[in-house]
């Protein structure tokens, strides 16, 4: 008697292992960074009219309230988003204090003190020089030589922004304050580069805003301004907008852009600020921009197009292209 051999059930084909998550393409990440930087500068440019509402407000008290509110917003948002914040250590305290002292403290003082010696357009032209300064100094800070194409693009953005802004009148003191404004704007970006890798955009924004709150608070007490009770409802609305849009949101967007693109390429986007100021003025009922302003906008756009197409080495603290998380520090 014979028995039939047992038949083994056919094995089901195993599905291949899931591929590890990969980071978005470099072009997509760069596009997001450009959008973040342009949005930040759009907020800054569109805030010109809002900042004018604080011309008769106690300076230190208003700024202390602004940065305190921004810091609380940043801390809350970081907690909700699960973003880790690190305590500064060693030389990081100095870098963060330098960012605060130049970009948040001295910058505002220079604008106020210089207002009696120069037209607003003079300070606008000073800020328009930021792309050239960052195109030259940014690569040097990273141990590289400035690239001719990047400098040429920055010159185009600066020239276009100057056309948009106009030139205005100034005495010698006003020109000195305008130079201070330029240096402070450059410092706000460049001095943050050494700490962006570890602290990221959120950390740098949080630490600089609480430092600015403390400094302006002490200045308010020293000047006899005391509590911000002297601020009117109009002042408080302006402070609220500056705290939310121009500080909490714009700081994170800007430093995210700098971290991804590097200071030289990100600096080109400062040319968006005067364009946003001109457009927002028209949307708020002001006169249409003059032909020279439209020409300046076109030159800014051409400079941005040229500069952002130039390939640069990976920026500081940028995530690896493979999608692997950076090493913890």
mmCIF file of C-alpha atoms in Angstrom:
data_model
loop_
_atom_site.group_PDB
_atom_site.id
_atom_site.type_symbol
_atom_site.label_atom_id
_atom_site.label_comp_id
_atom_site.label_asym_id
_atom_site.label_seq_id
_atom_site.Cartn_x
_atom_site.Cartn_y
_atom_site.Cartn_z
ATOM 1 C CA UNK A 1 0.000 0.000 0.000
ATOM 2 C CA UNK A 2 1.434 3.324 -1.002
ATOM 3 C CA UNK A 3 0.823 6.716 0.544
ATOM 4 C CA UNK A 4 0.799 9.977 -1.350
ATOM 5 C CA UNK A 5 3.431 12.491 -0.314
ATOM 6 C CA UNK A 6 2.294 15.425 1.768
ATOM 7 C CA UNK A 7 1.972 18.674 -0.062
ATOM 8 C CA UNK A 8 3.323 21.698 1.714
ATOM 9 C CA UNK A 9 1.302 24.873 1.473
ATOM 10 C CA UNK A 10 2.860 27.442 -0.772
ATOM 11 C CA UNK A 11 4.626 30.223 1.034
ATOM 12 C CA UNK A 12 3.232 33.650 0.636
ATOM 13 C CA UNK A 13 5.699 36.055 -0.900
ATOM 14 C CA UNK A 14 7.035 38.411 1.693
ATOM 15 C CA UNK A 15 6.628 42.083 1.014
ATOM 16 C CA UNK A 16 9.891 43.987 0.849
ATOM 17 C CA UNK A 17 10.788 45.965 3.977
ATOM 18 C CA UNK A 18 9.530 49.503 4.034
ATOM 19 C CA UNK A 19 12.063 52.009 2.853
ATOM 20 C CA UNK A 20 13.342 54.355 5.545
ATOM 21 C CA UNK A 21 11.841 57.831 5.438
ATOM 22 C CA UNK A 22 13.836 60.204 3.341
ATOM 23 C CA UNK A 23 14.096 63.946 3.520
ATOM 24 C CA UNK A 24 12.374 66.073 0.885
ATOM 25 C CA UNK A 25 14.499 66.922 -2.160
ATOM 26 C CA UNK A 26 17.033 69.668 -1.650
ATOM 27 C CA UNK A 27 15.172 71.951 -4.046
ATOM 28 C CA UNK A 28 11.964 71.561 -2.039
ATOM 29 C CA UNK A 29 13.743 72.297 1.232
ATOM 30 C CA UNK A 30 15.404 75.348 -0.307
ATOM 31 C CA UNK A 31 12.058 76.571 -1.658
ATOM 32 C CA UNK A 32 10.497 76.285 1.797
ATOM 33 C CA UNK A 33 13.431 78.221 3.270
ATOM 34 C CA UNK A 34 13.067 80.969 0.647
ATOM 35 C CA UNK A 35 9.348 81.208 1.377
ATOM 36 C CA UNK A 36 10.065 81.426 5.114
ATOM 37 C CA UNK A 37 12.647 84.181 4.668
ATOM 38 C CA UNK A 38 10.488 86.164 2.248
ATOM 39 C CA UNK A 39 7.496 85.911 4.589
ATOM 40 C CA UNK A 40 9.593 87.133 7.513
ATOM 41 C CA UNK A 41 10.824 90.126 5.535
ATOM 42 C CA UNK A 42 7.285 90.752 4.326
ATOM 43 C CA UNK A 43 6.160 91.063 7.945
ATOM 44 C CA UNK A 44 9.046 93.419 8.658
ATOM 45 C CA UNK A 45 8.355 95.613 5.636
ATOM 46 C CA UNK A 46 4.633 95.678 6.267
ATOM 47 C CA UNK A 47 5.169 96.806 9.860
ATOM 48 C CA UNK A 48 6.462 100.271 8.955
ATOM 49 C CA UNK A 49 3.080 101.885 9.458
ATOM 50 C CA UNK A 50 2.485 99.946 12.673
ATOM 51 C CA UNK A 51 5.830 100.980 14.150
ATOM 52 C CA UNK A 52 4.966 104.618 13.477
ATOM 53 C CA UNK A 53 2.100 104.273 15.964
ATOM 54 C CA UNK A 54 4.694 103.952 18.744
ATOM 55 C CA UNK A 55 6.463 107.227 17.926
ATOM 56 C CA UNK A 56 4.920 108.956 20.970
ATOM 57 C CA UNK A 57 5.058 105.917 23.270
ATOM 58 C CA UNK A 58 7.669 105.362 26.012
ATOM 59 C CA UNK A 59 10.341 103.524 24.018
ATOM 60 C CA UNK A 60 11.816 101.142 26.575
ATOM 61 C CA UNK A 61 8.500 100.194 28.179
ATOM 62 C CA UNK A 62 6.873 99.487 24.819
ATOM 63 C CA UNK A 63 9.796 97.382 23.619
ATOM 64 C CA UNK A 64 10.003 95.481 26.921
ATOM 65 C CA UNK A 65 6.321 94.604 26.640
ATOM 66 C CA UNK A 66 6.746 93.633 22.995
ATOM 67 C CA UNK A 67 9.605 91.225 23.613
ATOM 68 C CA UNK A 68 8.039 89.802 26.783
ATOM 69 C CA UNK A 69 4.853 88.967 24.879
ATOM 70 C CA UNK A 70 6.861 87.514 21.994
ATOM 71 C CA UNK A 71 8.906 85.340 24.351
ATOM 72 C CA UNK A 72 5.763 83.947 26.002
ATOM 73 C CA UNK A 73 4.270 83.194 22.585
ATOM 74 C CA UNK A 74 7.455 81.437 21.489
ATOM 75 C CA UNK A 75 7.684 79.364 24.679
ATOM 76 C CA UNK A 76 4.048 78.292 24.362
ATOM 77 C CA UNK A 77 4.357 77.421 20.678
ATOM 78 C CA UNK A 78 7.605 75.506 21.215
ATOM 79 C CA UNK A 79 6.018 73.468 24.001
ATOM 80 C CA UNK A 80 2.946 72.654 21.907
ATOM 81 C CA UNK A 81 5.122 71.706 18.921
ATOM 82 C CA UNK A 82 7.475 69.588 21.021
ATOM 83 C CA UNK A 83 10.512 71.661 20.071
ATOM 84 C CA UNK A 84 13.343 71.166 22.598
ATOM 85 C CA UNK A 85 14.985 74.282 23.982
ATOM 86 C CA UNK A 86 18.540 74.133 25.313
ATOM 87 C CA UNK A 87 20.182 76.214 27.992
ATOM 88 C CA UNK A 88 23.094 78.234 26.568
ATOM 89 C CA UNK A 89 26.548 77.186 27.655
ATOM 90 C CA UNK A 90 30.007 78.697 27.473
ATOM 91 C CA UNK A 91 30.573 81.086 24.604
ATOM 92 C CA UNK A 92 26.953 80.721 23.469
ATOM 93 C CA UNK A 93 25.938 83.247 26.108
ATOM 94 C CA UNK A 94 28.180 85.808 24.458
ATOM 95 C CA UNK A 95 26.875 85.141 20.953
ATOM 96 C CA UNK A 96 23.242 85.357 22.044
ATOM 97 C CA UNK A 97 23.916 88.522 24.029
ATOM 98 C CA UNK A 98 25.620 90.028 20.970
ATOM 99 C CA UNK A 99 22.611 89.207 18.764
ATOM 100 C CA UNK A 100 20.326 90.804 21.344
ATOM 101 C CA UNK A 101 22.499 93.860 21.839
ATOM 102 C CA UNK A 102 22.852 94.631 18.144
ATOM 103 C CA UNK A 103 19.690 93.397 16.460
ATOM 104 C CA UNK A 104 17.147 94.090 19.196
ATOM 105 C CA UNK A 105 18.528 96.835 21.459
ATOM 106 C CA UNK A 106 20.927 99.117 19.600
ATOM 107 C CA UNK A 107 18.949 98.794 16.365
ATOM 108 C CA UNK A 108 15.825 100.287 17.962
ATOM 109 C CA UNK A 109 17.834 102.992 19.725
ATOM 110 C CA UNK A 110 19.536 103.966 16.454
ATOM 111 C CA UNK A 111 16.209 104.318 14.675
ATOM 112 C CA UNK A 112 14.804 106.546 17.419
ATOM 113 C CA UNK A 113 17.913 108.700 17.899
ATOM 114 C CA UNK A 114 18.524 109.014 14.187
ATOM 115 C CA UNK A 115 14.960 110.045 13.382
ATOM 116 C CA UNK A 116 15.723 113.656 14.299
ATOM 117 C CA UNK A 117 18.686 113.810 11.927
ATOM 118 C CA UNK A 118 17.607 111.835 8.847
ATOM 119 C CA UNK A 119 14.531 110.954 6.829
ATOM 120 C CA UNK A 120 13.162 107.399 7.183
ATOM 121 C CA UNK A 121 14.314 106.680 3.623
ATOM 122 C CA UNK A 122 17.943 107.082 4.736
ATOM 123 C CA UNK A 123 17.556 104.195 7.164
ATOM 124 C CA UNK A 124 15.729 102.218 4.509
ATOM 125 C CA UNK A 125 18.709 102.577 2.192
ATOM 126 C CA UNK A 126 21.018 101.537 5.045
ATOM 127 C CA UNK A 127 19.029 98.349 5.557
ATOM 128 C CA UNK A 128 19.085 97.839 1.791
ATOM 129 C CA UNK A 129 22.859 97.430 2.079
ATOM 130 C CA UNK A 130 22.443 94.267 4.174
ATOM 131 C CA UNK A 131 22.519 91.853 1.187
ATOM 132 C CA UNK A 132 25.956 93.096 0.098
ATOM 133 C CA UNK A 133 27.341 92.984 3.632
ATOM 134 C CA UNK A 134 26.083 89.435 4.172
ATOM 135 C CA UNK A 135 27.272 88.289 0.732
ATOM 136 C CA UNK A 136 30.784 89.425 1.680
ATOM 137 C CA UNK A 137 30.919 88.588 5.389
ATOM 138 C CA UNK A 138 28.744 85.460 5.472
ATOM 139 C CA UNK A 139 31.103 83.191 3.510
ATOM 140 C CA UNK A 140 34.121 84.528 5.430
ATOM 141 C CA UNK A 141 32.441 83.545 8.693
ATOM 142 C CA UNK A 142 31.968 80.031 7.305
ATOM 143 C CA UNK A 143 35.595 79.817 6.133
ATOM 144 C CA UNK A 144 34.880 80.369 2.432
ATOM 145 C CA UNK A 145 35.580 83.084 -0.102
ATOM 146 C CA UNK A 146 32.702 85.277 -1.262
ATOM 147 C CA UNK A 147 31.396 84.268 -4.678
ATOM 148 C CA UNK A 148 31.315 86.869 -7.414
ATOM 149 C CA UNK A 149 27.840 85.852 -8.580
ATOM 150 C CA UNK A 150 26.415 86.140 -5.074
ATOM 151 C CA UNK A 151 27.958 89.588 -4.581
ATOM 152 C CA UNK A 152 26.625 90.743 -7.969
ATOM 153 C CA UNK A 153 23.134 89.521 -7.075
ATOM 154 C CA UNK A 154 23.360 91.287 -3.711
ATOM 155 C CA UNK A 155 24.383 94.531 -5.414
ATOM 156 C CA UNK A 156 21.332 94.251 -7.671
ATOM 157 C CA UNK A 157 19.008 93.669 -4.706
ATOM 158 C CA UNK A 158 20.552 96.598 -2.826
ATOM 159 C CA UNK A 159 20.233 98.923 -5.830
ATOM 160 C CA UNK A 160 16.633 97.881 -6.400
ATOM 161 C CA UNK A 161 15.740 98.292 -2.733
ATOM 162 C CA UNK A 162 17.308 101.768 -2.726
ATOM 163 C CA UNK A 163 15.152 102.716 -5.721
ATOM 164 C CA UNK A 164 12.055 101.456 -3.937
ATOM 165 C CA UNK A 165 12.939 103.249 -0.717
ATOM 166 C CA UNK A 166 14.237 106.553 -2.101
ATOM 167 C CA UNK A 167 17.182 108.354 -0.547
ATOM 168 C CA UNK A 168 15.957 111.213 1.637
ATOM 169 C CA UNK A 169 17.947 113.896 3.455
ATOM 170 C CA UNK A 170 20.342 113.568 6.360
ATOM 171 C CA UNK A 171 23.041 115.391 8.282
ATOM 172 C CA UNK A 172 26.325 113.813 9.369
ATOM 173 C CA UNK A 173 24.855 112.509 12.628
ATOM 174 C CA UNK A 174 21.988 110.901 10.754
ATOM 175 C CA UNK A 175 24.419 109.137 8.433
ATOM 176 C CA UNK A 176 26.304 107.761 11.438
ATOM 177 C CA UNK A 177 23.083 106.410 12.926
ATOM 178 C CA UNK A 178 22.204 104.912 9.530
ATOM 179 C CA UNK A 179 25.561 103.116 9.542
ATOM 180 C CA UNK A 180 24.747 101.786 13.021
ATOM 181 C CA UNK A 181 21.411 100.502 11.713
ATOM 182 C CA UNK A 182 23.187 98.679 8.880
ATOM 183 C CA UNK A 183 25.717 97.073 11.230
ATOM 184 C CA UNK A 184 22.966 96.040 13.641
ATOM 185 C CA UNK A 185 20.967 94.388 10.875
ATOM 186 C CA UNK A 186 24.037 92.474 9.738
ATOM 187 C CA UNK A 187 24.825 91.477 13.319
ATOM 188 C CA UNK A 188 21.294 90.184 13.869
ATOM 189 C CA UNK A 189 21.968 87.525 11.232
ATOM 190 C CA UNK A 190 25.715 86.877 11.327
ATOM 191 C CA UNK A 191 26.126 86.729 15.101
ATOM 192 C CA UNK A 192 23.430 84.056 15.301
ATOM 193 C CA UNK A 193 25.207 81.665 12.924
ATOM 194 C CA UNK A 194 27.519 80.094 15.566
ATOM 195 C CA UNK A 195 24.554 79.146 17.796
ATOM 196 C CA UNK A 196 21.990 78.137 15.169
ATOM 197 C CA UNK A 197 23.412 74.630 14.794
ATOM 198 C CA UNK A 198 22.700 73.695 18.422
ATOM 199 C CA UNK A 199 19.795 75.945 19.371
ATOM 200 C CA UNK A 200 17.963 76.191 16.062
ATOM 201 C CA UNK A 201 15.642 79.016 15.057
ATOM 202 C CA UNK A 202 13.344 78.500 18.044
ATOM 203 C CA UNK A 203 16.110 78.513 20.628
ATOM 204 C CA UNK A 204 17.819 81.618 19.268
ATOM 205 C CA UNK A 205 14.473 83.436 19.100
ATOM 206 C CA UNK A 206 13.493 82.501 22.663
ATOM 207 C CA UNK A 207 16.816 83.416 24.233
ATOM 208 C CA UNK A 208 17.194 86.742 22.425
ATOM 209 C CA UNK A 209 13.643 87.836 23.261
ATOM 210 C CA UNK A 210 13.954 87.164 27.000
ATOM 211 C CA UNK A 211 17.319 88.923 27.026
ATOM 212 C CA UNK A 212 15.773 91.913 25.247
ATOM 213 C CA UNK A 213 12.878 91.923 27.713
ATOM 214 C CA UNK A 214 15.288 92.127 30.641
ATOM 215 C CA UNK A 215 17.434 94.828 29.022
ATOM 216 C CA UNK A 216 14.535 97.058 27.961
ATOM 217 C CA UNK A 217 12.858 96.499 31.327
ATOM 218 C CA UNK A 218 15.932 97.777 33.146
ATOM 219 C CA UNK A 219 16.153 100.693 30.710
ATOM 220 C CA UNK A 220 12.505 101.565 31.366
ATOM 221 C CA UNK A 221 13.106 101.643 35.113
ATOM 222 C CA UNK A 222 16.272 103.727 34.686
ATOM 223 C CA UNK A 223 14.424 106.193 32.450
ATOM 224 C CA UNK A 224 11.574 106.497 34.928
ATOM 225 C CA UNK A 225 9.063 104.931 32.541
ATOM 226 C CA UNK A 226 8.159 102.244 35.082
ATOM 227 C CA UNK A 227 5.251 99.956 34.191
ATOM 228 C CA UNK A 228 3.781 100.226 30.683
ATOM 229 C CA UNK A 229 0.661 101.915 32.086
ATOM 230 C CA UNK A 230 1.360 104.957 29.931
ATOM 231 C CA UNK A 231 0.616 102.989 26.771
ATOM 232 C CA UNK A 232 -2.734 103.736 25.138
ATOM 233 C CA UNK A 233 -4.995 101.231 23.414
ATOM 234 C CA UNK A 234 -3.495 102.258 20.074
ATOM 235 C CA UNK A 235 -0.017 101.610 21.432
ATOM 236 C CA UNK A 236 -1.011 98.212 22.814
ATOM 237 C CA UNK A 237 -2.466 97.108 19.481
ATOM 238 C CA UNK A 238 0.773 98.075 17.753
ATOM 239 C CA UNK A 239 2.827 96.246 20.394
ATOM 240 C CA UNK A 240 0.646 93.144 19.997
ATOM 241 C CA UNK A 241 1.175 93.062 16.235
ATOM 242 C CA UNK A 242 4.913 93.621 16.544
ATOM 243 C CA UNK A 243 5.176 90.905 19.210
ATOM 244 C CA UNK A 244 3.265 88.296 17.224
ATOM 245 C CA UNK A 245 4.068 88.890 13.560
ATOM 246 C CA UNK A 246 7.319 90.849 13.473
ATOM 247 C CA UNK A 247 9.003 89.121 16.421
ATOM 248 C CA UNK A 248 7.636 85.674 17.344
ATOM 249 C CA UNK A 249 6.734 84.556 13.821
ATOM 250 C CA UNK A 250 9.289 86.501 11.781
ATOM 251 C CA UNK A 251 12.257 85.585 14.004
ATOM 252 C CA UNK A 252 11.605 81.842 13.707
ATOM 253 C CA UNK A 253 10.987 82.073 9.958
ATOM 254 C CA UNK A 254 14.099 84.179 9.381
ATOM 255 C CA UNK A 255 16.486 82.061 11.403
ATOM 256 C CA UNK A 256 15.065 78.899 9.809
ATOM 257 C CA UNK A 257 15.873 80.445 6.436
ATOM 258 C CA UNK A 258 19.401 81.427 7.507
ATOM 259 C CA UNK A 259 20.037 77.939 8.878
ATOM 260 C CA UNK A 260 19.002 76.310 5.592
ATOM 261 C CA UNK A 261 20.337 78.760 2.993
ATOM 262 C CA UNK A 262 23.274 80.322 4.837
ATOM 263 C CA UNK A 263 23.603 84.041 5.600
ATOM 264 C CA UNK A 264 24.729 85.111 2.116
ATOM 265 C CA UNK A 265 21.744 83.711 0.201
ATOM 266 C CA UNK A 266 19.267 84.471 2.976
ATOM 267 C CA UNK A 267 20.500 88.060 3.040
ATOM 268 C CA UNK A 268 19.155 88.600 -0.459
ATOM 269 C CA UNK A 269 15.647 88.234 0.918
ATOM 270 C CA UNK A 270 16.017 91.403 2.991
ATOM 271 C CA UNK A 271 15.255 93.146 -0.297
ATOM 272 C CA UNK A 272 11.667 91.956 0.124
ATOM 273 C CA UNK A 273 11.137 94.301 3.107
ATOM 274 C CA UNK A 274 11.060 97.649 1.236
ATOM 275 C CA UNK A 275 8.968 96.069 -1.520
ATOM 276 C CA UNK A 276 6.466 94.855 1.076
ATOM 277 C CA UNK A 277 6.435 98.319 2.645
ATOM 278 C CA UNK A 278 5.636 99.949 -0.708
ATOM 279 C CA UNK A 279 2.923 97.438 -1.590
ATOM 280 C CA UNK A 280 1.319 97.505 1.869
ATOM 281 C CA UNK A 281 1.208 101.299 1.762
ATOM 282 C CA UNK A 282 -0.730 101.148 -1.499
ATOM 283 C CA UNK A 283 -3.097 98.471 -0.153
ATOM 284 C CA UNK A 284 -3.789 100.602 2.927
ATOM 285 C CA UNK A 285 -5.013 103.456 0.755
ATOM 286 C CA UNK A 286 -1.779 105.232 -0.071
ATOM 287 C CA UNK A 287 -0.856 106.442 -3.561
ATOM 288 C CA UNK A 288 0.335 103.993 -6.186
ATOM 289 C CA UNK A 289 4.131 103.596 -6.308
ATOM 290 C CA UNK A 290 5.997 105.861 -8.730
ATOM 291 C CA UNK A 291 7.638 104.390 -11.860
ATOM 292 C CA UNK A 292 11.045 104.410 -10.129
ATOM 293 C CA UNK A 293 9.597 102.227 -7.359
ATOM 294 C CA UNK A 294 8.246 99.710 -9.879
ATOM 295 C CA UNK A 295 11.648 99.694 -11.573
ATOM 296 C CA UNK A 296 13.268 99.040 -8.199
ATOM 297 C CA UNK A 297 10.909 96.134 -7.546
ATOM 298 C CA UNK A 298 11.892 94.629 -10.902
ATOM 299 C CA UNK A 299 15.601 94.997 -10.085
ATOM 300 C CA UNK A 300 15.071 93.357 -6.674
ATOM 301 C CA UNK A 301 13.270 90.460 -8.351
ATOM 302 C CA UNK A 302 16.089 90.040 -10.872
ATOM 303 C CA UNK A 303 18.717 90.064 -8.123
ATOM 304 C CA UNK A 304 16.772 87.510 -6.102
ATOM 305 C CA UNK A 305 16.385 85.262 -9.121
ATOM 306 C CA UNK A 306 20.101 85.408 -9.888
ATOM 307 C CA UNK A 307 21.289 84.961 -6.313
ATOM 308 C CA UNK A 308 18.954 82.144 -5.307
ATOM 309 C CA UNK A 309 19.907 80.082 -8.361
ATOM 310 C CA UNK A 310 23.562 80.024 -7.289
ATOM 311 C CA UNK A 311 24.458 76.765 -5.578
ATOM 312 C CA UNK A 312 26.103 77.137 -2.192
ATOM 313 C CA UNK A 313 27.623 74.584 0.206
ATOM 314 C CA UNK A 314 25.320 73.147 2.873
ATOM 315 C CA UNK A 315 24.343 75.793 5.390
ATOM 316 C CA UNK A 316 25.146 75.600 9.075
ATOM 317 C CA UNK A 317 23.122 73.065 10.993
ATOM 318 C CA UNK A 318 21.227 71.902 7.894
ATOM 319 C CA UNK A 319 19.738 68.430 8.122
ATOM 320 C CA UNK A 320 21.545 65.702 6.167
ATOM 321 C CA UNK A 321 20.114 64.935 2.739
ATOM 322 C CA UNK A 322 19.576 61.276 3.633
ATOM 323 C CA UNK A 323 16.920 62.225 6.134
ATOM 324 C CA UNK A 324 18.885 60.873 9.091
ATOM 325 C CA UNK A 325 18.462 63.029 12.172
ATOM 326 C CA UNK A 326 21.444 65.130 13.193
ATOM 327 C CA UNK A 327 23.568 63.903 16.055
ATOM 328 C CA UNK A 328 22.376 65.132 19.447
ATOM 329 C CA UNK A 329 24.513 67.819 21.008
#
